[in-house]
C-alpha positions as a Python dict, from the first residue, in 0.01 Angstrom:
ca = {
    (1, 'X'): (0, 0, 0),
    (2, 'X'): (-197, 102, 311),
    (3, 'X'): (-603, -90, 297),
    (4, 'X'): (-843, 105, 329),
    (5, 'X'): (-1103, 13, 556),
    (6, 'X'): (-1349, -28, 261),
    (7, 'X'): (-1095, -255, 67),
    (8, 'X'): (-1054, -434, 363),
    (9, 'X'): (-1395, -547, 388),
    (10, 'X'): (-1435, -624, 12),
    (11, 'X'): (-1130, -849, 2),
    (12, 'X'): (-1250, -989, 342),
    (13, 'X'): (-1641, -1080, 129),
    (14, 'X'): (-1461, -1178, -147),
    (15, 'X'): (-1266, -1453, -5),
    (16, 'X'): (-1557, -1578, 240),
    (17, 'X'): (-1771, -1584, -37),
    (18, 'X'): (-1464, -1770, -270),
    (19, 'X'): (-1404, -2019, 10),
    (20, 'X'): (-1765, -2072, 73),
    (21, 'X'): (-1877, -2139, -314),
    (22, 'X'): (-1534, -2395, -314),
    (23, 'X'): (-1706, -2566, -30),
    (24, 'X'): (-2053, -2563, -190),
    (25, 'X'): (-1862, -2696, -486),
    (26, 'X'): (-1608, -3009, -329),
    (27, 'X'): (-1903, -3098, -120),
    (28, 'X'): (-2136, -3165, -440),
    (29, 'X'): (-1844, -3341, -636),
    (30, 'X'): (-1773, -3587, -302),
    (31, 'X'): (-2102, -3658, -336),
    (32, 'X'): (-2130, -3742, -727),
    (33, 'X'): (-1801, -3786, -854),
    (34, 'X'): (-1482, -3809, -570),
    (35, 'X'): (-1178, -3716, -628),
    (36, 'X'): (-1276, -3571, -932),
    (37, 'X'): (-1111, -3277, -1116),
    (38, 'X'): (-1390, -3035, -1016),
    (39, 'X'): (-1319, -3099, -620),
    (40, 'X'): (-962, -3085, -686),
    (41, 'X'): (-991, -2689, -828),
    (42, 'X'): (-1228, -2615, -587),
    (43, 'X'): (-965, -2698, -322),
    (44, 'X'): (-639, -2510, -469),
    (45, 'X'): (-924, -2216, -519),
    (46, 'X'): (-1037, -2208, -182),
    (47, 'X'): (-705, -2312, -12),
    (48, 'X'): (-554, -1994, -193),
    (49, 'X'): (-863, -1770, -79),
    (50, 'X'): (-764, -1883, 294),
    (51, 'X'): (-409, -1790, 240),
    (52, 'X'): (-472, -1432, 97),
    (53, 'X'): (-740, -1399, 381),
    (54, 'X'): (-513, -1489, 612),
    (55, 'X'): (-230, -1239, 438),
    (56, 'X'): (-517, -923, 418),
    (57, 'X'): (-595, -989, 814),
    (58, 'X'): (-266, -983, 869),
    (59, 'X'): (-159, -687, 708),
    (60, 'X'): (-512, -516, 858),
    (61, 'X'): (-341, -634, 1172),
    (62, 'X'): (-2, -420, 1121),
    (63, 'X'): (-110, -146, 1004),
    (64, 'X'): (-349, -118, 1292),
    (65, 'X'): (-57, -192, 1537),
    (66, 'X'): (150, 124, 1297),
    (67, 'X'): (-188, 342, 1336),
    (68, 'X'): (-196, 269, 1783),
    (69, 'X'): (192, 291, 1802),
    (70, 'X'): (139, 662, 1637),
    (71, 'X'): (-121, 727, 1818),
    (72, 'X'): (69, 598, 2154),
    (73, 'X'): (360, 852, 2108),
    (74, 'X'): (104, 1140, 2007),
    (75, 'X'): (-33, 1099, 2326),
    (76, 'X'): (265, 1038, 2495),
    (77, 'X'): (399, 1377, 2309),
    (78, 'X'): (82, 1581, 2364),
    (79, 'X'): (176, 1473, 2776),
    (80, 'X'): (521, 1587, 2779),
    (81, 'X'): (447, 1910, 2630),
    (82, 'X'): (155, 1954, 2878),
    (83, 'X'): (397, 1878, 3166),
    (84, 'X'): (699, 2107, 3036),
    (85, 'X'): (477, 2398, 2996),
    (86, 'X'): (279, 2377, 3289),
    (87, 'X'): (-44, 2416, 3130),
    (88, 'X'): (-349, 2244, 3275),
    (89, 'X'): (-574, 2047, 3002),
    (90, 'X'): (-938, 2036, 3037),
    (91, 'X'): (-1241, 1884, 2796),
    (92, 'X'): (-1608, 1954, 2920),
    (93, 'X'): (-1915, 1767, 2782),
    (94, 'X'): (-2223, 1986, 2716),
    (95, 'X'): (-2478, 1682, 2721),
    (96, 'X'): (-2373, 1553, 3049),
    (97, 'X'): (-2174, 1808, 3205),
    (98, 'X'): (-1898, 1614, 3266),
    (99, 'X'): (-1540, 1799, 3283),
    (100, 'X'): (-1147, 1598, 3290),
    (101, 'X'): (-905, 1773, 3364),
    (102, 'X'): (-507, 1625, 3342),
    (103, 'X'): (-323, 1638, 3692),
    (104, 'X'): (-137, 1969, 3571),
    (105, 'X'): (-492, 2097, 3607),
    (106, 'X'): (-474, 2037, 3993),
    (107, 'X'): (-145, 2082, 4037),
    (108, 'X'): (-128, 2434, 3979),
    (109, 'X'): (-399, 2524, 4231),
    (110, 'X'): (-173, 2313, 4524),
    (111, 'X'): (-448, 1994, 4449),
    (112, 'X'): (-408, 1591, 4403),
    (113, 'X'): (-625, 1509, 4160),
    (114, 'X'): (-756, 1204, 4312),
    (115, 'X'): (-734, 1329, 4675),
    (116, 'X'): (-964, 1644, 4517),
    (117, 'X'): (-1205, 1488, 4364),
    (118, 'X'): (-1302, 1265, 4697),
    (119, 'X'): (-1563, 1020, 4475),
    (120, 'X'): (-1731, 1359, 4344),
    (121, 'X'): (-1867, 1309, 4049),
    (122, 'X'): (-1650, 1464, 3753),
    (123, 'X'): (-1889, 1717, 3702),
    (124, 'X'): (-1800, 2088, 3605),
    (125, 'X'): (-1994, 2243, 3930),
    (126, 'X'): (-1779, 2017, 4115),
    (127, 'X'): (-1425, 2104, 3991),
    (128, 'X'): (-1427, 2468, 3785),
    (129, 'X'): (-1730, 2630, 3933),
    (130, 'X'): (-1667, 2503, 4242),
    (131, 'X'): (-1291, 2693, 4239),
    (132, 'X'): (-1393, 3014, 4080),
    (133, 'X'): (-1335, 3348, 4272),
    (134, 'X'): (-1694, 3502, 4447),
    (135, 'X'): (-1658, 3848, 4233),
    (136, 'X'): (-1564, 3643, 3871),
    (137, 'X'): (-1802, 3331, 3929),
    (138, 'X'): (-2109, 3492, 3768),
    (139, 'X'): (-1941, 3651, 3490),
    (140, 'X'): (-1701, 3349, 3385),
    (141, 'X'): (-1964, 3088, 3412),
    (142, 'X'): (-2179, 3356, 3198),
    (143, 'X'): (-1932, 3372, 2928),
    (144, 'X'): (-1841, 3000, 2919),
    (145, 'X'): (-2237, 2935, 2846),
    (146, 'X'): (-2235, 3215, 2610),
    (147, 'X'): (-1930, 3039, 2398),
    (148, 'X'): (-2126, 2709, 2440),
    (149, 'X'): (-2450, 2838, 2282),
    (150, 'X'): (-2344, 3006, 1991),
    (151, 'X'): (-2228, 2648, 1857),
    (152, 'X'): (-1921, 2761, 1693),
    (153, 'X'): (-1585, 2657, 1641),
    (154, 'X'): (-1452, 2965, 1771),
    (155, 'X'): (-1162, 3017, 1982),
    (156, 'X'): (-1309, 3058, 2376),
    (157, 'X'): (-1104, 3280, 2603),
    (158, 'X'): (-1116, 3359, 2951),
    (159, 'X'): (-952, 3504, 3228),
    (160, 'X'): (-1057, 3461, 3620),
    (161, 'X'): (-905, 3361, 3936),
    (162, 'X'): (-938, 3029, 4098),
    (163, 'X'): (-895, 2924, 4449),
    (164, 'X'): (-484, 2760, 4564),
    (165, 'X'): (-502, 2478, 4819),
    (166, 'X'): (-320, 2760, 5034),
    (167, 'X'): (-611, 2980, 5036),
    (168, 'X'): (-466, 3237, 4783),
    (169, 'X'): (-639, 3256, 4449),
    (170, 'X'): (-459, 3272, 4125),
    (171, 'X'): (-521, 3413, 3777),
    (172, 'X'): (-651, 3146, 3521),
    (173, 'X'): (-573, 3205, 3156),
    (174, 'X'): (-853, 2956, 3017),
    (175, 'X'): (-859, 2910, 2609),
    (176, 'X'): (-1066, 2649, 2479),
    (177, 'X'): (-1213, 2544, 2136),
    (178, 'X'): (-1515, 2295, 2047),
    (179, 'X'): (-1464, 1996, 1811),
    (180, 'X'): (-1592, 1981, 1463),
    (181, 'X'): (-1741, 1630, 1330),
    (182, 'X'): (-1618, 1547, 938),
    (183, 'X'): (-1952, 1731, 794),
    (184, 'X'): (-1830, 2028, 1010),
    (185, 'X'): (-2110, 2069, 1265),
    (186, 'X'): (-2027, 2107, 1635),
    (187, 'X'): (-1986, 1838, 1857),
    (188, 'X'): (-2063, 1801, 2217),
    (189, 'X'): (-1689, 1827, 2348),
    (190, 'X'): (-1498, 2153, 2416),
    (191, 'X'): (-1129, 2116, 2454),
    (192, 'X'): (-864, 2341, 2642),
    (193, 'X'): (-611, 2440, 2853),
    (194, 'X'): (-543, 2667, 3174),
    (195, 'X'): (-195, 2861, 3235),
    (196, 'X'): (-131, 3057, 3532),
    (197, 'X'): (-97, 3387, 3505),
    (198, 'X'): (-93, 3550, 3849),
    (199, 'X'): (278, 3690, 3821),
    (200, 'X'): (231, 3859, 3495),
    (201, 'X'): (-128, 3961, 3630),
    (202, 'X'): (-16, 4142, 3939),
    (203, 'X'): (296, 4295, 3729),
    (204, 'X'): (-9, 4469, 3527),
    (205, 'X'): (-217, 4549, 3877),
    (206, 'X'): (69, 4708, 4006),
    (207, 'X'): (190, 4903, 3715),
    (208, 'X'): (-199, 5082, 3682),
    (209, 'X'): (-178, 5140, 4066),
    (210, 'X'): (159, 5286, 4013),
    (211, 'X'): (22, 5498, 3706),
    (212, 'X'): (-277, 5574, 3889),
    (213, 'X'): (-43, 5741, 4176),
    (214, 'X'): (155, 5910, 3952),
    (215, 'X'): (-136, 6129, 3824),
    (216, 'X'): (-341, 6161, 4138),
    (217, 'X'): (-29, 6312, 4304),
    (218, 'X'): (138, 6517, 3991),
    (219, 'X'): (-269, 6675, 4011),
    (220, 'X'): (-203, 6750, 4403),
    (221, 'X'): (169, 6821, 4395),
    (222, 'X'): (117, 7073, 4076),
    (223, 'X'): (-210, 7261, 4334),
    (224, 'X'): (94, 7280, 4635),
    (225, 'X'): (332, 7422, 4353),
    (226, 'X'): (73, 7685, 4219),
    (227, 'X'): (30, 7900, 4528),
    (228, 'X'): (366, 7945, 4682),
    (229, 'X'): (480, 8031, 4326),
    (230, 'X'): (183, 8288, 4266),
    (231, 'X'): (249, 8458, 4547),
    (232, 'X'): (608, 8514, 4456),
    (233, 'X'): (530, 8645, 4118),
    (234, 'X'): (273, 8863, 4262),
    (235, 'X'): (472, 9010, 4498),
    (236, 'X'): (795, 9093, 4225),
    (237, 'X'): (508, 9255, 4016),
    (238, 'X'): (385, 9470, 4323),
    (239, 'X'): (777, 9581, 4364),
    (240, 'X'): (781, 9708, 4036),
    (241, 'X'): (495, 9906, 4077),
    (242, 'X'): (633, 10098, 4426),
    (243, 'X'): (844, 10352, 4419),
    (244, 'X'): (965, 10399, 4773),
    (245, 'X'): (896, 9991, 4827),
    (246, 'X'): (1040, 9844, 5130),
    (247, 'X'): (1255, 9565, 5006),
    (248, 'X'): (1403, 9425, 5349),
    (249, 'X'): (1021, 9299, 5414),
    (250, 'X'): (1008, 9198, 5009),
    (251, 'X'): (1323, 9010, 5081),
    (252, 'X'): (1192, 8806, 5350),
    (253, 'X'): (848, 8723, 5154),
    (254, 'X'): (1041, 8672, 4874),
    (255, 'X'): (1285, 8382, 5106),
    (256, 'X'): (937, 8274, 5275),
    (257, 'X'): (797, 8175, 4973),
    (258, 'X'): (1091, 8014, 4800),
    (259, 'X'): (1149, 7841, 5100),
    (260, 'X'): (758, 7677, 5073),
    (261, 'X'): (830, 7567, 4706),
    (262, 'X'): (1190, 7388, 4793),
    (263, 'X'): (961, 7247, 5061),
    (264, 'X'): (737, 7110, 4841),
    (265, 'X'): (1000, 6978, 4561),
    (266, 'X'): (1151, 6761, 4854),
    (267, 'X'): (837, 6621, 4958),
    (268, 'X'): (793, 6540, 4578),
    (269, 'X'): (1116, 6373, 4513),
    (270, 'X'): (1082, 6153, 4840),
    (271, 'X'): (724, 6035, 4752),
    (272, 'X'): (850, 5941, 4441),
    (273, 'X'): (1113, 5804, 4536),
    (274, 'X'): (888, 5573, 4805),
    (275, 'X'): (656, 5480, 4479),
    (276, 'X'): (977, 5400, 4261),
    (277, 'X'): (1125, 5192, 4522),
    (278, 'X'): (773, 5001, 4578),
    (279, 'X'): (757, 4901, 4217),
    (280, 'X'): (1096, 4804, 4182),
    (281, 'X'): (1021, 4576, 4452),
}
C-alpha cells in the first residue's frame, strides 16, 4: 500500500513520540530501580518503534524513487515527442515576464539557443517579441495580452510570422493554455507550443492568388468575348432584314469577327495555361 503523505507524517509522530516516552521511561527506572522490568519494556517498545521508523522511511524512500523514475521517463517522453514532431515548446510567466523556450523553439527559426540568447535575459521582449514580423507585432502581442487578461483556462491560438536566422520569416502556429491550481483558479504560467506552418501557409496564399486571377480575368476575358460576338449577331440579324443584302462584304465581317473571338479563346487558353502551370509549380 502506497503512504500517503499524511500517513507518513503520523506514523513518523507516532514513533518519535513512542521512542521518546521509552526514553523518558528507561531513564527514570535507571535511576530508581535498574534493570528493572519497566526499563526492560520500555526498550523492546522503543527498539521496535526505531525499526518500523526505520521500515516507514524506507518505504517513503521507494516510493519517492517510483514517483521521480515516472516522472524521469515523462519528461524524457514529453522530449522525444517534442523532437519527432518538430514542435517548439514555450511557458511564459505573467508576474515576471520570463519566457523558456526548448531548443526546437530555436531551431526552427535557423537559431542556437544558447548562441541566441547572448546573456539576454530570458525575457519575452527579448526572444518572441523580439522575432515577430513588423505588420503582425502589434496585433499578436495584442491578442497574447488579451488571452492573458481574461484569466481563463482557455485554449490560446495564434498565428504570425517570425523572423529565420536566414532573413526569411516563417509562419508560427502558436497554441497555448494557462495552468489551473487544485481549487481551479489560474496560475501565473501559460504553457505551449509553436509548429511551422509556412509550407501549408503559402499553399493557401497561392491558391487565393490563383482564385483571385481566375475571376479578375474570366470578368475581362468574358468583356473581350462580348463585343466581337455582338457584332456578329448583329450583323446576321441586319441580313435578315435586307432584301438585296450584299453578302460578299457580310461574308468578310462575318470571317473578321469570328476571327477576333478565336483570337481571344487562344489568348484565354494560354493565360490559363501560364496560371495552371504556376500553381502546379
Amino acid at each position: 500500500m502506497k503512504l500517503s503523505r499524511k500517513r507518513f507524517r503520523i506514523l513518523v509522530y507516532l514513533c518519535l513520540g513512542t521512542i521518546l516516552i521509552s526514553l523518558l521511561v528507561i531513564l527514570g527506572a535507571s535511576i530508581n530501580k535498574p534493570n528493572s522490568e519497566a526499563t526492560i519494556i520500555a526498550s523492546l517498545i522503543g527498539t521496535c518503534c526505531c525499526v518500523v521508523m526505520l521500515f516507514v522511511v524506507d518505504r517513503a524512500k521507494r516510493d519517492r524513487n517510483v514517483v521521480e523514475a515516472v516522472a524521469a521517463e515523462n519528461v524524457a517522453r514529453y522530449h522525444a515527442i517534442i523532437a519527432a514532431s518538430k514542435t517548439g515548446a514555450w511557458e511564459y510567466h505573467t508576474d515576471t515576464q520570463y519566457q523558456w523556450c526548448s531548443p526546437e523553439y530555436f531551431e526552427m527559426l535557423g537559431y542556437d539557443q544558447s548562441t541566441f540568447l547572448d546573456n539576454k535575459p530570458l525575457k519575452i521582449q527579448n526572444i518572441w517579441m523580439r522575432l515577430l514580423h513588423p505588420d503582425d507585432r502589434q496585433k499578436a502581442i495584442e491578442d497574447f495580452s488579451n488571452y492573458l487578461g481574461k484569466r481563463s483556462p482557455e485554449m490560446y491560438e495564434a498565428t504570425f510570422r517570425m523572423k529565420h536566422l536566414n532573413g526569411e520569416y516563417r509562419w508560427i502556429w502558436s497554441r497555448g493554455r494557462t495552468l489551473l491550481k487544485p481549487d481551479g483558479t489560474v496560475t501565473n504560467i501559460t504553457l505551449g507550443t509553436h509548429i511551422d506552418i509556412t509550407e501549408r501557409k503559402n499553399m493557401e496564399i497561392d491558391l487565393v492568388t490563383y482564385n483571385e486571377k481566375l475571376i479578375k480575368y474570366a470578368h475581362l476575358t468574358a468583356h473581350e468575348v462580348r463585343g466581337p460576338l455582338a457584332r456578329l449577331l448583329g450583323l446576321i440579324q441586319v441580313s435578315k432584314m435586307t432584301k438585296d443584302a450584299d453578302y460578299p462584304w457580310f461574308f468578310d465581317k462575318l470571317k473578321g469577327e469570328a476571327h477576333d473571338i478565336d483570337k481571344v479563346l487562344k489568348e484565354i487558353t494560354e493565360e490559363l495555361s501560364e496560371i495552371d502551370e504556376h500553381h502546379s509549380a
